[in-house]
mmCIF file of C-alpha atoms and ligand atoms in Angstrom:
data_model
loop_
_atom_site.group_PDB
_atom_site.id
_atom_site.type_symbol
_atom_site.label_atom_id
_atom_site.label_comp_id
_atom_site.label_asym_id
_atom_site.label_seq_id
_atom_site.Cartn_x
_atom_site.Cartn_y
_atom_site.Cartn_z
ATOM 1 C CA UNK A 1 -1.527 14.719 -62.257
ATOM 2 C CA UNK A 2 1.392 12.281 -62.038
ATOM 3 C CA UNK A 3 1.832 9.742 -59.282
ATOM 4 C CA UNK A 4 -0.188 6.767 -58.119
ATOM 5 C CA UNK A 5 -3.552 6.431 -59.849
ATOM 6 C CA UNK A 6 -6.052 5.278 -57.224
ATOM 7 C CA UNK A 7 -9.618 3.924 -57.394
ATOM 8 C CA UNK A 8 -11.638 3.715 -54.151
ATOM 9 C CA UNK A 9 -14.532 1.273 -53.711
ATOM 10 C CA UNK A 10 -17.045 2.250 -50.993
ATOM 11 C CA UNK A 11 -20.680 1.691 -50.022
ATOM 12 C CA UNK A 12 -21.187 3.853 -46.933
ATOM 13 C CA UNK A 13 -20.460 7.112 -45.157
ATOM 14 C CA UNK A 14 -17.115 7.661 -46.843
ATOM 15 C CA UNK A 15 -15.028 8.980 -43.964
ATOM 16 C CA UNK A 16 -12.048 6.941 -45.164
ATOM 17 C CA UNK A 17 -12.710 8.042 -48.749
ATOM 18 C CA UNK A 18 -12.713 11.666 -47.610
ATOM 19 C CA UNK A 19 -9.437 11.226 -45.746
ATOM 20 C CA UNK A 20 -7.848 9.727 -48.843
ATOM 21 C CA UNK A 21 -9.124 12.566 -51.047
ATOM 22 C CA UNK A 22 -7.675 15.149 -48.641
ATOM 23 C CA UNK A 23 -4.344 13.353 -48.384
ATOM 24 C CA UNK A 24 -4.064 13.242 -52.187
ATOM 25 C CA UNK A 25 -4.969 16.894 -52.538
ATOM 26 C CA UNK A 26 -2.572 18.107 -49.828
ATOM 27 C CA UNK A 27 0.319 16.040 -51.203
ATOM 28 C CA UNK A 28 0.626 13.503 -48.353
ATOM 29 C CA UNK A 29 -0.207 10.885 -50.966
ATOM 30 C CA UNK A 30 1.775 11.366 -54.175
ATOM 31 C CA UNK A 31 -1.103 10.453 -56.426
ATOM 32 C CA UNK A 32 -4.705 11.094 -57.286
ATOM 33 C CA UNK A 33 -8.102 9.552 -56.661
ATOM 34 C CA UNK A 34 -9.277 8.882 -60.205
ATOM 35 C CA UNK A 35 -12.519 7.026 -59.502
ATOM 36 C CA UNK A 36 -15.064 6.063 -56.860
ATOM 37 C CA UNK A 37 -16.798 2.741 -57.439
ATOM 38 C CA UNK A 38 -20.015 2.251 -55.464
ATOM 39 C CA UNK A 39 -22.807 -0.314 -55.422
ATOM 40 C CA UNK A 40 -24.952 2.164 -53.447
ATOM 41 C CA UNK A 41 -25.777 5.174 -55.626
ATOM 42 C CA UNK A 42 -27.594 6.839 -52.679
ATOM 43 C CA UNK A 43 -24.679 6.494 -50.244
ATOM 44 C CA UNK A 44 -23.119 9.524 -48.592
ATOM 45 C CA UNK A 45 -19.755 8.595 -50.075
ATOM 46 C CA UNK A 46 -21.175 9.298 -53.557
ATOM 47 C CA UNK A 47 -22.158 12.837 -52.515
ATOM 48 C CA UNK A 48 -18.662 13.327 -51.125
ATOM 49 C CA UNK A 49 -17.101 12.218 -54.420
ATOM 50 C CA UNK A 50 -19.386 14.503 -56.404
ATOM 51 C CA UNK A 51 -18.526 17.471 -54.169
ATOM 52 C CA UNK A 52 -14.836 16.742 -54.673
ATOM 53 C CA UNK A 53 -15.292 16.422 -58.453
ATOM 54 C CA UNK A 54 -14.209 12.785 -58.523
ATOM 55 C CA UNK A 55 -15.754 10.604 -61.258
ATOM 56 C CA UNK A 56 -18.063 7.829 -60.012
ATOM 57 C CA UNK A 57 -18.848 4.405 -61.391
ATOM 58 C CA UNK A 58 -22.221 3.630 -59.835
ATOM 59 C CA UNK A 59 -24.089 0.381 -60.330
ATOM 60 C CA UNK A 60 -26.871 -1.727 -58.895
ATOM 61 C CA UNK A 61 -25.871 -5.400 -58.627
ATOM 62 C CA UNK A 62 -29.461 -6.452 -59.365
ATOM 63 C CA UNK A 63 -29.158 -5.005 -62.868
ATOM 64 C CA UNK A 64 -26.558 -7.620 -63.812
ATOM 65 C CA UNK A 65 -26.881 -11.375 -64.423
ATOM 66 C CA UNK A 66 -23.965 -12.182 -62.094
ATOM 67 C CA UNK A 67 -21.286 -10.687 -59.819
ATOM 68 C CA UNK A 68 -18.736 -11.553 -62.481
ATOM 69 C CA UNK A 69 -20.655 -9.476 -65.054
ATOM 70 C CA UNK A 70 -20.553 -6.241 -63.061
ATOM 71 C CA UNK A 71 -16.992 -6.858 -61.950
ATOM 72 C CA UNK A 72 -15.889 -7.360 -65.574
ATOM 73 C CA UNK A 73 -17.319 -3.932 -66.376
ATOM 74 C CA UNK A 74 -15.454 -2.439 -63.402
ATOM 75 C CA UNK A 75 -12.147 -4.064 -64.425
ATOM 76 C CA UNK A 76 -12.495 -2.585 -67.904
ATOM 77 C CA UNK A 77 -13.026 0.839 -66.387
ATOM 78 C CA UNK A 78 -10.036 0.439 -64.050
ATOM 79 C CA UNK A 79 -7.869 -0.658 -66.962
ATOM 80 C CA UNK A 80 -8.995 2.250 -69.147
ATOM 81 C CA UNK A 81 -8.104 4.683 -66.347
ATOM 82 C CA UNK A 82 -4.739 2.928 -65.829
ATOM 83 C CA UNK A 83 -5.463 2.472 -62.111
ATOM 84 C CA UNK A 84 -2.394 1.407 -60.101
ATOM 85 C CA UNK A 85 -4.044 0.714 -56.742
ATOM 86 C CA UNK A 86 -7.589 -0.313 -55.784
ATOM 87 C CA UNK A 87 -8.505 0.757 -52.246
ATOM 88 C CA UNK A 88 -11.556 -0.787 -50.567
ATOM 89 C CA UNK A 89 -12.995 1.587 -47.943
ATOM 90 C CA UNK A 90 -16.214 0.132 -46.564
ATOM 91 C CA UNK A 91 -17.156 -1.697 -49.781
ATOM 92 C CA UNK A 92 -19.674 -4.180 -48.464
ATOM 93 C CA UNK A 93 -19.318 -6.897 -51.112
ATOM 94 C CA UNK A 94 -17.045 -9.893 -51.437
ATOM 95 C CA UNK A 95 -15.013 -9.664 -54.626
ATOM 96 C CA UNK A 96 -14.787 -12.490 -57.146
ATOM 97 C CA UNK A 97 -11.574 -13.618 -58.891
ATOM 98 C CA UNK A 98 -12.477 -11.278 -61.786
ATOM 99 C CA UNK A 99 -11.167 -8.317 -59.756
ATOM 100 C CA UNK A 100 -9.013 -10.153 -57.202
ATOM 101 C CA UNK A 101 -6.867 -11.794 -59.905
ATOM 102 C CA UNK A 102 -6.754 -8.754 -62.209
ATOM 103 C CA UNK A 103 -5.486 -6.540 -59.342
ATOM 104 C CA UNK A 104 -3.560 -9.087 -57.246
ATOM 105 C CA UNK A 105 -0.940 -7.239 -55.206
ATOM 106 C CA UNK A 106 -2.603 -3.903 -56.065
ATOM 107 C CA UNK A 107 -5.835 -4.327 -54.086
ATOM 108 C CA UNK A 108 -6.115 -3.406 -50.380
ATOM 109 C CA UNK A 109 -8.784 -3.217 -47.670
ATOM 110 C CA UNK A 110 -9.193 -1.686 -44.224
ATOM 111 C CA UNK A 111 -10.938 -3.719 -41.548
ATOM 112 C CA UNK A 112 -11.953 -2.543 -38.046
ATOM 113 C CA UNK A 113 -10.328 -5.303 -35.983
ATOM 114 C CA UNK A 114 -6.916 -6.830 -35.395
ATOM 115 C CA UNK A 115 -7.149 -9.608 -37.949
ATOM 116 C CA UNK A 116 -7.300 -12.573 -37.911
ATOM 117 C CA UNK A 117 -9.673 -11.817 -34.993
ATOM 118 C CA UNK A 118 -13.231 -10.821 -35.922
ATOM 119 C CA UNK A 119 -13.320 -10.993 -39.752
ATOM 120 C CA UNK A 120 -16.481 -10.288 -41.715
ATOM 121 C CA UNK A 121 -19.379 -8.055 -40.826
ATOM 122 C CA UNK A 122 -19.825 -6.086 -37.557
ATOM 123 C CA UNK A 123 -16.241 -6.553 -36.387
ATOM 124 C CA UNK A 124 -16.722 -3.882 -33.689
ATOM 125 C CA UNK A 125 -19.809 -5.610 -32.293
ATOM 126 C CA UNK A 126 -18.043 -8.977 -32.414
ATOM 127 C CA UNK A 127 -15.140 -7.545 -30.395
ATOM 128 C CA UNK A 128 -17.471 -6.015 -27.775
ATOM 129 C CA UNK A 129 -19.523 -9.217 -27.491
ATOM 130 C CA UNK A 130 -16.351 -11.274 -27.047
ATOM 131 C CA UNK A 131 -15.151 -8.994 -24.267
ATOM 132 C CA UNK A 132 -11.673 -8.175 -25.610
ATOM 133 C CA UNK A 133 -9.811 -5.285 -23.947
ATOM 134 C CA UNK A 134 -7.798 -4.585 -27.080
ATOM 135 C CA UNK A 135 -9.002 -4.421 -30.680
ATOM 136 C CA UNK A 136 -7.916 -2.262 -33.576
ATOM 137 C CA UNK A 137 -7.539 -1.797 -37.309
ATOM 138 C CA UNK A 138 -5.902 -3.832 -40.048
ATOM 139 C CA UNK A 139 -4.949 -2.787 -43.555
ATOM 140 C CA UNK A 140 -4.357 -5.841 -45.703
ATOM 141 C CA UNK A 141 -4.061 -7.077 -49.278
ATOM 142 C CA UNK A 142 -7.232 -8.665 -50.595
ATOM 143 C CA UNK A 143 -7.188 -12.311 -51.629
ATOM 144 C CA UNK A 144 -10.057 -14.662 -52.390
ATOM 145 C CA UNK A 145 -11.130 -15.025 -48.727
ATOM 146 C CA UNK A 146 -13.036 -12.933 -46.215
ATOM 147 C CA UNK A 147 -10.443 -10.550 -44.683
ATOM 148 C CA UNK A 148 -7.697 -13.170 -45.052
ATOM 149 C CA UNK A 149 -5.046 -11.463 -47.203
ATOM 150 C CA UNK A 150 -1.470 -10.545 -46.161
ATOM 151 C CA UNK A 151 -1.330 -7.858 -43.454
ATOM 152 C CA UNK A 152 0.286 -4.518 -44.317
ATOM 153 C CA UNK A 153 -0.273 -2.493 -41.115
ATOM 154 C CA UNK A 154 -2.174 -2.704 -37.843
ATOM 155 C CA UNK A 155 -3.044 -0.300 -35.042
ATOM 156 C CA UNK A 156 -4.323 -1.292 -31.607
ATOM 157 C CA UNK A 157 -7.209 0.431 -29.833
ATOM 158 C CA UNK A 158 -8.028 -0.183 -26.179
ATOM 159 C CA UNK A 159 -11.600 -1.130 -25.257
ATOM 160 C CA UNK A 160 -12.880 0.286 -21.981
ATOM 161 C CA UNK A 161 -15.659 -1.150 -19.848
ATOM 162 C CA UNK A 162 -17.840 1.859 -20.772
ATOM 163 C CA UNK A 163 -17.358 1.489 -24.526
ATOM 164 C CA UNK A 164 -20.412 1.066 -26.745
ATOM 165 C CA UNK A 165 -20.445 0.187 -30.414
ATOM 166 C CA UNK A 166 -20.775 3.927 -31.124
ATOM 167 C CA UNK A 167 -17.893 5.076 -28.932
ATOM 168 C CA UNK A 168 -15.555 2.301 -30.007
ATOM 169 C CA UNK A 169 -16.554 2.862 -33.645
ATOM 170 C CA UNK A 170 -15.685 6.551 -33.304
ATOM 171 C CA UNK A 171 -12.247 5.775 -31.813
ATOM 172 C CA UNK A 172 -11.547 3.278 -34.586
ATOM 173 C CA UNK A 173 -12.731 5.609 -37.346
ATOM 174 C CA UNK A 174 -10.483 8.422 -36.106
ATOM 175 C CA UNK A 175 -7.423 6.199 -36.324
ATOM 176 C CA UNK A 176 -8.450 4.686 -39.661
ATOM 177 C CA UNK A 177 -8.506 8.164 -41.149
ATOM 178 C CA UNK A 178 -4.829 8.589 -40.276
ATOM 179 C CA UNK A 179 -3.667 5.047 -41.020
ATOM 180 C CA UNK A 180 -5.236 4.483 -44.453
ATOM 181 C CA UNK A 181 -3.783 7.600 -46.117
ATOM 182 C CA UNK A 182 -0.422 6.762 -44.548
ATOM 183 C CA UNK A 183 -0.450 3.216 -45.979
ATOM 184 C CA UNK A 184 -1.552 4.466 -49.413
ATOM 185 C CA UNK A 185 1.304 6.981 -49.298
ATOM 186 C CA UNK A 186 3.727 4.043 -48.849
ATOM 187 C CA UNK A 187 2.354 2.518 -52.074
ATOM 188 C CA UNK A 188 2.763 5.843 -53.854
ATOM 189 C CA UNK A 189 6.414 5.880 -52.789
ATOM 190 C CA UNK A 190 6.964 2.245 -53.885
ATOM 191 C CA UNK A 191 7.766 1.107 -50.340
ATOM 192 C CA UNK A 192 5.459 -1.913 -50.020
ATOM 193 C CA UNK A 193 6.955 -5.294 -50.929
ATOM 194 C CA UNK A 194 4.869 -8.494 -50.888
ATOM 195 C CA UNK A 195 6.420 -11.980 -50.853
ATOM 196 C CA UNK A 196 3.993 -14.792 -50.078
ATOM 197 C CA UNK A 197 2.198 -13.646 -46.909
ATOM 198 C CA UNK A 198 5.108 -11.468 -45.833
ATOM 199 C CA UNK A 199 4.773 -7.715 -46.346
ATOM 200 C CA UNK A 200 7.826 -5.486 -45.937
ATOM 201 C CA UNK A 201 7.707 -1.712 -45.761
ATOM 202 C CA UNK A 202 11.035 -0.697 -47.246
ATOM 203 C CA UNK A 203 11.629 2.576 -45.329
ATOM 204 C CA UNK A 204 12.734 2.007 -41.755
ATOM 205 C CA UNK A 205 10.545 4.805 -40.388
ATOM 206 C CA UNK A 206 7.483 3.120 -41.868
ATOM 207 C CA UNK A 207 8.483 -0.285 -40.445
ATOM 208 C CA UNK A 208 8.560 1.314 -37.021
ATOM 209 C CA UNK A 209 5.139 2.854 -37.601
ATOM 210 C CA UNK A 210 3.580 -0.541 -38.409
ATOM 211 C CA UNK A 211 4.738 -1.868 -35.041
ATOM 212 C CA UNK A 212 3.613 1.062 -32.913
ATOM 213 C CA UNK A 213 0.403 0.546 -30.942
ATOM 214 C CA UNK A 214 -1.753 3.650 -30.796
HETATM 215 C C1 GRF B 301 -14.627 1.376 -41.785
HETATM 216 O O1 GRF B 301 -14.777 1.172 -40.417
HETATM 217 C C2 GRF B 301 -13.777 0.287 -42.382
HETATM 218 O O2 GRF B 301 -12.874 -0.267 -41.477
HETATM 219 C C3 GRF B 301 -14.762 -0.753 -42.800
HETATM 220 O O3 GRF B 301 -15.894 -0.023 -43.228
HETATM 221 C C4 GRF B 301 -15.937 1.225 -42.544
HETATM 222 C C5 GRF B 301 -16.130 2.297 -43.570
HETATM 223 O O4 GRF B 301 -16.399 3.546 -42.977
HETATM 224 N N1 GRF B 301 -14.233 -1.622 -43.819
HETATM 225 P P1 GRF B 301 -16.476 4.841 -43.887
HETATM 226 O O5 GRF B 301 -17.567 4.623 -44.928
HETATM 227 O O6 GRF B 301 -15.139 5.080 -44.510
HETATM 228 O O7 GRF B 301 -16.851 5.959 -42.953
#
């Protein structure tokens, strides 16, 4: 299939992975998911990839002498498959420069908060504990830091007094499943321009989307 060649890295349930697979198969994303990379061979996302017939690169970090060693193997695989865009979707490991530098400008992540608020683990719990009335979702380029790369798109989600981690997580997940395929479709159409920390979405309709609170 022609179009953007995508690899997804994930360690968990795979709801974002599934949304990306569906968007690629129904043509919303002009491209194909060529590979799932997972450090958790037992994860639900791996079953989802197998059901969809998507090749998996599965590994156990403890089988390697260093993070750099398993990342070098992954980079070779990505290069062999001519991957254009690496999409992190609940991949629970910090990347080293081996991948970050090889795929600079072609490596993105989705995070369940309005960055720079609440980076790192348990962003939804952090937001609830802090008592914010508004949180959300950020899609960003990955750099060497923890959720610090240039921001591509954000969506806001209101937090109600009754919200629990489960209910807020469900609201956030539902919006993530729309936003991530949409952002990846912008890459497939060549609309995302990165200059320093500034990200421009070249089509006007998409620029408006990035500014619309949901
Ligand atoms: C999502 O909430 C995403 O924002 C975060 O990890 C979670 C992955 O969920 N980075 P899923 O595995 O896609 O269901």
